[in-house]
PDB file of C-alpha atoms in Angstrom:
ATOM      1  CA  VAL A1233      89.814 143.731  79.465  1.00 80.00           C
ATOM      2  CA  THR A1234      92.715 144.028  77.053  1.00 91.00           C
ATOM      3  CA  GLN A1235      91.391 141.884  74.340  1.00 93.00           C
ATOM      4  CA  ILE A1236      88.012 143.777  74.340  1.00 92.00           C
ATOM      5  CA  LYS A1237      89.803 147.074  74.094  1.00 93.00           C
ATOM      6  CA  THR A1238      91.746 145.741  71.055  1.00 94.00           C
ATOM      7  CA  PHE A1239      88.535 144.521  69.693  1.00 94.00           C
ATOM      8  CA  LYS A1240      86.927 147.942  69.865  1.00 92.00           C
ATOM      9  CA  ASP A1241      90.037 149.625  68.499  1.00 93.00           C
ATOM     10  CA  THR A1242      89.682 147.218  65.425  1.00 94.00           C
ATOM     11  CA  LEU A1243      86.030 148.235  64.953  1.00 94.00           C
ATOM     12  CA  VAL A1244      87.075 151.927  64.920  1.00 92.00           C
ATOM     13  CA  SER A1245      89.836 151.191  62.460  1.00 93.00           C
ATOM     14  CA  LEU A1246      87.487 149.324  60.198  1.00 94.00           C
ATOM     15  CA  PHE A1247      85.131 152.290  60.069  1.00 94.00           C
ATOM     16  CA  TYR A1248      87.790 154.880  59.366  1.00 93.00           C
ATOM     17  CA  TYR A1249      89.383 152.582  56.733  1.00 93.00           C
ATOM     18  CA  PHE A1250      86.208 152.818  54.583  1.00 93.00           C
ATOM     19  CA  HIS A1251      85.056 156.269  55.838  1.00 91.00           C
ATOM     20  CA  LYS A1252      85.225 158.988  53.143  1.00 84.00           C
ATOM     21  CA  SER A1253      86.531 156.487  50.574  1.00 90.00           C
ATOM     22  CA  PRO A1254      83.835 155.888  47.952  1.00 92.00           C
ATOM     23  CA  THR A1255      86.369 153.709  45.916  1.00 92.00           C
ATOM     24  CA  LYS A1256      86.937 151.238  48.828  1.00 93.00           C
ATOM     25  CA  GLN A1257      83.286 151.381  49.761  1.00 93.00           C
ATOM     26  CA  ASP A1258      82.113 150.570  46.149  1.00 94.00           C
ATOM     27  CA  MET A1259      84.569 147.669  46.052  1.00 94.00           C
ATOM     28  CA  LEU A1260      83.313 146.330  49.320  1.00 94.00           C
ATOM     29  CA  GLU A1261      79.710 146.635  48.264  1.00 95.00           C
ATOM     30  CA  ASP A1262      80.480 144.665  45.037  1.00 95.00           C
ATOM     31  CA  ILE A1263      81.904 141.865  47.221  1.00 95.00           C
ATOM     32  CA  MET A1264      78.905 141.898  49.403  1.00 95.00           C
ATOM     33  CA  LYS A1265      76.603 141.403  46.417  1.00 95.00           C
ATOM     34  CA  VAL A1266      78.743 138.389  45.104  1.00 94.00           C
ATOM     35  CA  LEU A1267      78.733 136.777  48.492  1.00 93.00           C
ATOM     36  CA  ASP A1268      75.016 137.617  49.067  1.00 93.00           C
ATOM     37  CA  GLU A1269      75.613 139.547  52.128  1.00 93.00           C
ATOM     38  CA  PRO A1270      73.672 142.818  52.914  1.00 92.00           C
ATOM     39  CA  THR A1271      75.111 145.929  51.198  1.00 92.00           C
ATOM     40  CA  ILE A1272      75.376 147.970  54.395  1.00 92.00           C
ATOM     41  CA  ARG A1273      77.933 150.563  55.467  1.00 93.00           C
ATOM     42  CA  LEU A1274      80.025 150.004  58.676  1.00 92.00           C
ATOM     43  CA  LYS A1275      78.904 152.132  61.680  1.00 91.00           C
ATOM     44  CA  GLU A1276      81.016 154.339  63.916  1.00 88.00           C
ATOM     45  CA  VAL A1277      81.800 153.439  67.496  1.00 86.00           C
ATOM     46  CA  HIS A1278      81.308 156.049  70.050  1.00 77.00           C
ATOM     47  CA  GLN A1279      83.564 155.173  73.041  1.00 65.00           C
ATOM     48  CA  VAL A1280      80.962 156.115  75.733  1.00 60.00           C
ATOM     49  CA  ARG A1281      77.950 154.591  74.127  1.00 73.00           C
ATOM     50  CA  TRP A1282      77.276 150.911  74.250  1.00 74.00           C
ATOM     51  CA  LEU A1283      74.393 151.133  71.857  1.00 79.00           C
ATOM     52  CA  SER A1284      76.545 152.464  69.075  1.00 83.00           C
ATOM     53  CA  CYS A1285      79.060 149.776  69.845  1.00 87.00           C
ATOM     54  CA  PHE A1286      76.478 147.066  69.625  1.00 89.00           C
ATOM     55  CA  ASN A1287      75.199 148.402  66.309  1.00 90.00           C
ATOM     56  CA  ALA A1288      78.691 148.507  64.981  1.00 92.00           C
ATOM     57  CA  ILE A1289      79.370 145.060  65.997  1.00 93.00           C
ATOM     58  CA  GLN A1290      76.026 143.857  64.519  1.00 94.00           C
ATOM     59  CA  THR A1291      76.891 145.312  61.129  1.00 94.00           C
ATOM     60  CA  VAL A1292      80.472 143.891  61.131  1.00 95.00           C
ATOM     61  CA  VAL A1293      79.006 140.344  61.909  1.00 95.00           C
ATOM     62  CA  ARG A1294      76.508 140.506  59.026  1.00 95.00           C
ATOM     63  CA  VAL A1295      79.311 141.367  56.486  1.00 95.00           C
ATOM     64  CA  LEU A1296      82.467 139.813  58.085  1.00 95.00           C
ATOM     65  CA  GLY A1297      82.862 137.342  55.142  1.00 95.00           C
ATOM     66  CA  SER A1298      82.900 140.337  52.682  1.00 95.00           C
ATOM     67  CA  LEU A1299      85.447 142.289  54.831  1.00 96.00           C
ATOM     68  CA  ILE A1300      87.856 139.389  54.964  1.00 96.00           C
ATOM     69  CA  THR A1301      87.516 138.869  51.178  1.00 95.00           C
ATOM     70  CA  PHE A1302      88.091 142.574  50.554  1.00 95.00           C
ATOM     71  CA  PHE A1303      91.273 142.687  52.525  1.00 94.00           C
ATOM     72  CA  ILE A1304      92.620 139.505  50.898  1.00 94.00           C
ATOM     73  CA  GLN A1305      92.103 141.137  47.434  1.00 93.00           C
ATOM     74  CA  LYS A1306      93.794 144.363  48.520  1.00 90.00           C
ATOM     75  CA  LYS A1307      96.692 142.495  49.863  1.00 89.00           C
ATOM     76  CA  GLU A1308      97.068 140.368  46.667  1.00 87.00           C
ATOM     77  CA  GLN A1309      96.513 143.258  44.271  1.00 83.00           C
ATOM     78  CA  ILE A1310      98.632 146.022  45.630  1.00 79.00           C
ATOM     79  CA  GLY A1311     100.087 144.829  48.890  1.00 78.00           C
ATOM     80  CA  ASP A1312      98.399 147.666  50.795  1.00 81.00           C
ATOM     81  CA  PRO A1313     100.133 147.750  54.251  1.00 89.00           C
ATOM     82  CA  LYS A1314      97.009 148.954  56.023  1.00 90.00           C
ATOM     83  CA  ALA A1315      94.894 146.172  54.322  1.00 91.00           C
ATOM     84  CA  ILE A1316      97.507 143.616  55.372  1.00 93.00           C
ATOM     85  CA  GLY A1317      97.262 144.840  58.958  1.00 93.00           C
ATOM     86  CA  MET A1318      93.439 144.859  59.038  1.00 93.00           C
ATOM     87  CA  LEU A1319      93.349 141.399  57.580  1.00 94.00           C
ATOM     88  CA  LYS A1320      95.612 140.029  60.242  1.00 94.00           C
ATOM     89  CA  LYS A1321      93.269 141.564  62.857  1.00 95.00           C
ATOM     90  CA  ILE A1322      89.932 140.315  61.539  1.00 95.00           C
ATOM     91  CA  ARG A1323      91.024 136.911  60.039  1.00 95.00           C
ATOM     92  CA  SER A1324      91.337 135.790  63.572  1.00 95.00           C
ATOM     93  CA  GLN A1325      89.269 133.179  65.508  1.00 96.00           C
ATOM     94  CA  LEU A1326      89.412 135.433  68.687  1.00 96.00           C
ATOM     95  CA  PHE A1327      88.085 138.405  66.669  1.00 96.00           C
ATOM     96  CA  VAL A1328      85.305 136.427  65.090  1.00 96.00           C
ATOM     97  CA  LYS A1329      84.300 134.734  68.391  1.00 96.00           C
ATOM     98  CA  ILE A1330      84.243 138.059  70.289  1.00 96.00           C
ATOM     99  CA  SER A1331      82.253 139.609  67.512  1.00 95.00           C
ATOM    100  CA  TYR A1332      79.528 137.091  67.868  1.00 96.00           C
ATOM    101  CA  GLY A1333      79.912 136.780  71.577  1.00 94.00           C
ATOM    102  CA  MET A1334      79.385 140.573  72.128  1.00 94.00           C
ATOM    103  CA  LEU A1335      76.029 140.228  70.448  1.00 93.00           C
ATOM    104  CA  ASP A1336      75.004 138.204  73.334  1.00 94.00           C
ATOM    105  CA  TRP A1337      76.983 139.779  76.093  1.00 94.00           C
ATOM    106  CA  LEU A1338      75.681 143.217  75.300  1.00 93.00           C
ATOM    107  CA  GLN A1339      71.942 142.245  75.127  1.00 92.00           C
ATOM    108  CA  PRO A1340      71.213 142.864  78.747  1.00 92.00           C
ATOM    109  CA  ILE A1341      72.951 146.212  78.661  1.00 91.00           C
ATOM    110  CA  MET A1342      70.949 147.144  75.541  1.00 89.00           C
ATOM    111  CA  LYS A1343      67.634 146.296  77.074  1.00 88.00           C
ATOM    112  CA  LEU A1344      68.565 148.477  80.145  1.00 88.00           C
ATOM    113  CA  THR A1345      69.745 151.328  77.793  1.00 85.00           C
ATOM    114  CA  LEU A1346      66.473 151.391  75.878  1.00 84.00           C
ATOM    115  CA  ILE A1347      64.510 151.527  79.109  1.00 83.00           C
ATOM    116  CA  PHE A1348      66.358 154.697  80.199  1.00 80.00           C
ATOM    117  CA  GLN A1349      66.000 156.146  76.652  1.00 80.00           C
ATOM    118  CA  ARG A1350      62.126 156.162  76.895  1.00 78.00           C
ATOM    119  CA  LYS A1351      60.578 159.578  76.860  1.00 77.00           C
ATOM    120  CA  GLU A1352      58.210 158.594  79.560  1.00 76.00           C
ATOM    121  CA  LEU A1353      60.244 156.404  81.861  1.00 72.00           C
ATOM    122  CA  ASP A1354      58.151 154.351  84.384  1.00 72.00           C
ATOM    123  CA  ILE A1355      60.223 154.680  87.554  1.00 72.00           C
ATOM    124  CA  SER A1356      58.661 151.708  89.122  1.00 70.00           C
ATOM    125  CA  LEU A1357      60.331 149.591  86.454  1.00 76.00           C
ATOM    126  CA  VAL A1358      63.905 150.797  86.927  1.00 79.00           C
ATOM    127  CA  LYS A1359      64.853 148.542  89.750  1.00 79.00           C
ATOM    128  CA  ILE A1360      63.476 145.370  88.338  1.00 82.00           C
ATOM    129  CA  ASN A1361      65.163 146.051  85.022  1.00 86.00           C
ATOM    130  CA  ILE A1362      68.530 146.598  86.658  1.00 88.00           C
ATOM    131  CA  GLN A1363      68.017 143.387  88.624  1.00 88.00           C
ATOM    132  CA  ASN A1364      67.109 141.610  85.405  1.00 91.00           C
ATOM    133  CA  CYS A1365      70.336 142.942  83.606  1.00 92.00           C
ATOM    134  CA  ILE A1366      72.530 141.723  86.479  1.00 93.00           C
ATOM    135  CA  ARG A1367      70.626 138.304  86.488  1.00 93.00           C
ATOM    136  CA  ASP A1368      71.251 137.796  82.750  1.00 94.00           C
ATOM    137  CA  LEU A1369      74.838 138.764  82.857  1.00 94.00           C
ATOM    138  CA  ASN A1370      75.342 136.320  85.709  1.00 94.00           C
ATOM    139  CA  THR A1371      73.436 133.553  83.742  1.00 95.00           C
ATOM    140  CA  MET A1372      75.931 134.083  80.828  1.00 94.00           C
ATOM    141  CA  LEU A1373      78.782 134.014  83.275  1.00 93.00           C
ATOM    142  CA  ASP A1374      77.593 130.512  84.298  1.00 93.00           C
ATOM    143  CA  GLY A1375      77.816 129.416  80.744  1.00 90.00           C
ATOM    144  CA  LYS A1376      73.945 129.530  80.061  1.00 92.00           C
ATOM    145  CA  MET A1377      71.757 131.781  78.028  1.00 92.00           C
ATOM    146  CA  PRO A1378      69.024 134.108  79.563  1.00 90.00           C
ATOM    147  CA  VAL A1379      65.487 133.100  78.946  1.00 87.00           C
ATOM    148  CA  GLY A1380      64.253 133.951  75.545  1.00 85.00           C
ATOM    149  CA  GLN A1381      67.735 134.700  74.250  1.00 85.00           C
ATOM    150  CA  CYS A1382      69.370 132.498  71.519  1.00 87.00           C
ATOM    151  CA  GLU A1383      73.131 132.113  71.501  1.00 88.00           C
ATOM    152  CA  SER A1384      74.967 133.722  68.605  1.00 88.00           C
ATOM    153  CA  SER A1385      77.442 131.063  67.479  1.00 90.00           C
ATOM    154  CA  PRO A1386      79.916 131.882  64.585  1.00 92.00           C
ATOM    155  CA  PRO A1387      79.949 129.342  61.719  1.00 93.00           C
ATOM    156  CA  ILE A1388      83.538 128.130  62.248  1.00 93.00           C
ATOM    157  CA  ASP A1389      84.099 124.499  61.283  1.00 94.00           C
ATOM    158  CA  LYS A1390      86.430 122.062  63.041  1.00 92.00           C
ATOM    159  CA  ASP A1391      89.283 123.077  60.800  1.00 93.00           C
ATOM    160  CA  GLY A1392      88.974 126.730  61.736  1.00 94.00           C
ATOM    161  CA  VAL A1393      87.317 127.788  58.419  1.00 95.00           C
ATOM    162  CA  PHE A1394      84.923 130.699  58.564  1.00 95.00           C
ATOM    163  CA  LYS A1395      82.789 131.374  55.366  1.00 93.00           C
ATOM    164  CA  GLY A1396      85.471 129.918  53.194  1.00 92.00           C
ATOM    165  CA  HIS A1397      88.389 131.675  54.952  1.00 94.00           C
ATOM    166  CA  GLN A1398      90.903 129.953  57.080  1.00 95.00           C
ATOM    167  CA  LEU A1399      91.218 131.814  60.375  1.00 95.00           C
ATOM    168  CA  ILE A1400      94.263 132.386  62.516  1.00 94.00           C
ATOM    169  CA  ASN A1401      94.021 129.966  65.454  1.00 93.00           C
ATOM    170  CA  ASP A1402      94.305 132.396  68.445  1.00 92.00           C
ATOM    171  CA  ALA A1403      91.211 131.881  70.345  1.00 91.00           C
ATOM    172  CA  ALA A1404      92.583 129.902  73.344  1.00 92.00           C
ATOM    173  CA  CYS A1405      91.907 132.721  75.692  1.00 94.00           C
ATOM    174  CA  PHE A1406      88.259 133.310  74.574  1.00 95.00           C
ATOM    175  CA  GLU A1407      86.546 131.762  77.519  1.00 95.00           C
ATOM    176  CA  ASN A1408      88.766 133.748  79.986  1.00 95.00           C
ATOM    177  CA  VAL A1409      88.034 136.931  77.871  1.00 95.00           C
ATOM    178  CA  LYS A1410      84.272 136.218  78.196  1.00 96.00           C
ATOM    179  CA  LYS A1411      84.391 135.597  81.862  1.00 96.00           C
ATOM    180  CA  ARG A1412      86.374 138.759  82.646  1.00 96.00           C
ATOM    181  CA  PHE A1413      84.234 140.883  80.317  1.00 95.00           C
ATOM    182  CA  LEU A1414      80.852 139.743  81.848  1.00 95.00           C
ATOM    183  CA  THR A1415      82.247 140.135  85.373  1.00 95.00           C
ATOM    184  CA  ALA A1416      83.381 143.641  84.681  1.00 94.00           C
ATOM    185  CA  MET A1417      80.095 144.562  83.142  1.00 92.00           C
ATOM    186  CA  MET A1418      78.107 143.127  86.074  1.00 92.00           C
ATOM    187  CA  GLU A1419      80.320 144.967  88.614  1.00 93.00           C
ATOM    188  CA  ASN A1420      79.940 148.182  86.654  1.00 90.00           C
ATOM    189  CA  VAL A1421      76.164 147.929  86.658  1.00 89.00           C
ATOM    190  CA  LYS A1422      76.180 147.179  90.541  1.00 88.00           C
ATOM    191  CA  LYS A1423      78.460 150.193  91.021  1.00 86.00           C
ATOM    192  CA  ARG A1424      76.366 152.450  89.021  1.00 82.00           C
ATOM    193  CA  PHE A1425      73.098 151.365  90.512  1.00 79.00           C
ATOM    194  CA  PRO A1426      73.764 150.253  94.166  1.00 74.00           C
ATOM    195  CA  ASP A1427      70.848 148.704  96.063  1.00 68.00           C
ATOM    196  CA  ASN A1428      70.600 151.864  98.306  1.00 64.00           C
ATOM    197  CA  ASP A1429      70.954 154.261  95.369  1.00 63.00           C
ATOM    198  CA  PHE A1430      68.814 157.385  95.983  1.00 64.00           C
ATOM    199  CA  MET A1431      67.355 157.151  92.522  1.00 64.00           C
ATOM    200  CA  MET A1432      65.903 153.633  93.302  1.00 65.00           C
ATOM    201  CA  ARG A1433      63.778 155.227  95.991  1.00 70.00           C
ATOM    202  CA  PHE A1434      61.484 156.845  93.356  1.00 67.00           C
ATOM    203  CA  GLY A1435      60.254 153.448  92.182  1.00 67.00           C
ATOM    204  CA  ILE A1436      57.920 153.521  95.374  1.00 67.00           C
ATOM    205  CA  LEU A1437      55.886 156.206  93.688  1.00 68.00           C
ATOM    206  CA  GLY A1438      54.894 153.881  90.924  1.00 63.00           C
ATOM    207  CA  LEU A1439      52.790 151.733  93.329  1.00 65.00           C
ATOM    208  CA  ARG A1440      53.191 148.708  91.017  1.00 63.00           C
ATOM    209  CA  SER A1441      53.762 146.000  93.770  1.00 66.00           C
ATOM    210  CA  ILE A1442      51.173 147.240  96.195  1.00 72.00           C
ATOM    211  CA  ASN A1443      48.414 145.065  94.757  1.00 69.00           C
ATOM    212  CA  PHE A1444      50.441 141.894  95.759  1.00 70.00           C
ATOM    213  CA  LEU A1445      50.826 142.820  99.319  1.00 72.00           C
ATOM    214  CA  THR A1446      48.634 141.810 102.333  1.00 79.00           C
ATOM    215  CA  LYS A1447      46.807 144.348 104.380  1.00 76.00           C
ATOM    216  CA  ASP A1448      49.508 144.167 107.040  1.00 77.00           C
ATOM    217  CA  GLU A1449      52.338 144.499 104.618  1.00 77.00           C
ATOM    218  CA  VAL A1450      50.722 147.601 103.076  1.00 76.00           C
ATOM    219  CA  HIS A1451      50.995 149.471 106.373  1.00 76.00           C
ATOM    220  CA  GLU A1452      54.857 149.049 106.353  1.00 75.00           C
ATOM    221  CA  TRP A1453      55.518 149.119 102.576  1.00 74.00           C
ATOM    222  CA  GLY A1454      57.484 151.941 101.280  1.00 73.00           C
ATOM    223  CA  ASN A1455      58.000 153.738 104.554  1.00 76.00           C
ATOM    224  CA  GLU A1456      61.790 153.676 104.407  1.00 75.00           C
ATOM    225  CA  ASP A1457      61.856 154.994 100.763  1.00 76.00           C
ATOM    226  CA  VAL A1458      59.370 157.708 101.458  1.00 76.00           C
ATOM    227  CA  LYS A1459      61.324 158.694 104.521  1.00 79.00           C
ATOM    228  CA  VAL A1460      64.572 159.076 102.619  1.00 75.00           C
ATOM    229  CA  LEU A1461      62.840 161.029  99.803  1.00 74.00           C
ATOM    230  CA  ALA A1462      61.105 163.392 102.200  1.00 80.00           C
ATOM    231  CA  GLU A1463      64.285 163.947 104.220  1.00 77.00           C
ATOM    232  CA  TYR A1464      66.100 164.953 101.045  1.00 73.00           C
ATOM    233  CA  TYR A1465      63.486 167.303  99.604  1.00 73.00           C
ATOM    234  CA  ARG A1466      62.304 168.964 102.732  1.00 77.00           C
ATOM    235  CA  ASN A1467      65.320 171.304 102.642  1.00 74.00           C
ATOM    236  CA  GLU A1468      66.009 173.965  99.953  1.00 74.00           C
ATOM    237  CA  LYS A1469      68.443 172.756  97.319  1.00 65.00           C
ATOM    238  CA  GLU A1470      70.990 174.847  95.452  1.00 69.00           C
ATOM    239  CA  HIS A1471      72.653 173.911  92.132  1.00 63.00           C
ATOM    240  CA  GLN A1472      75.881 175.689  91.490  1.00 65.00           C
ATOM    241  CA  VAL A1473      78.185 176.004  88.490  1.00 65.00           C
ATOM    242  CA  ASP A1474      81.771 177.292  89.163  1.00 66.00           C
ATOM    243  CA  GLY A1475      80.791 178.350  92.645  1.00 64.00           C
ATOM    244  CA  GLN A1476      77.738 180.403  91.557  1.00 65.00           C
ATOM    245  CA  THR A1477      74.238 179.375  92.483  1.00 61.00           C
ATOM    246  CA  ILE A1478      72.014 179.064  89.207  1.00 52.00           C
ATOM    247  CA  ILE A1479      68.952 177.523  90.806  1.00 54.00           C
TER     248      ILE A1479
END
């Protein structure tokens, strides 16, 4: 989704604008104190890690009023071309709405990510958590919020003013961006974890659902999964690197 890529590029630019510049950081922190926003540093976005992206967005949302004020001052004081460019990118209804929206849209992915980061992963919970992730993404795609999750709404008034700043009215495509992003995320999860994925078969070893089955169902339960696992592991495996067997 083009607008999401532009949004992530802006997050990266924000981080490096202040990175290794104590003067800029000190000026920003002074503004944060005046505006009663948390004095926190922007976080780096790692392109392949959704968790780092979520943390970076969360930080920007908390201090967005201070960031806009900072770039307005830099523009008025010295006419800094970089500051002018950054101001144009973030004093935008689309940027603000995507910032808040991403806090909601990424929640299902964050939950799934944290499940896989556990030192002792319960394999029986993998499949149900993947299903929950897809369900929650689909719920937001339908314009609703998942159970137990509150919507993150930006405080933009009817005149397009956000925390005292008049924003550029460029958010006409927001709903379309939301729909395309959620659809892409849902398809990526389904592609990464198809229903017949080999890893899913391990969930049978957790035995969690066996207590809810009838005696007749127990006799057939898990047979297909065990058969697939047994078929795979009954033959000796070789792991190769550059054509050479290492295991």
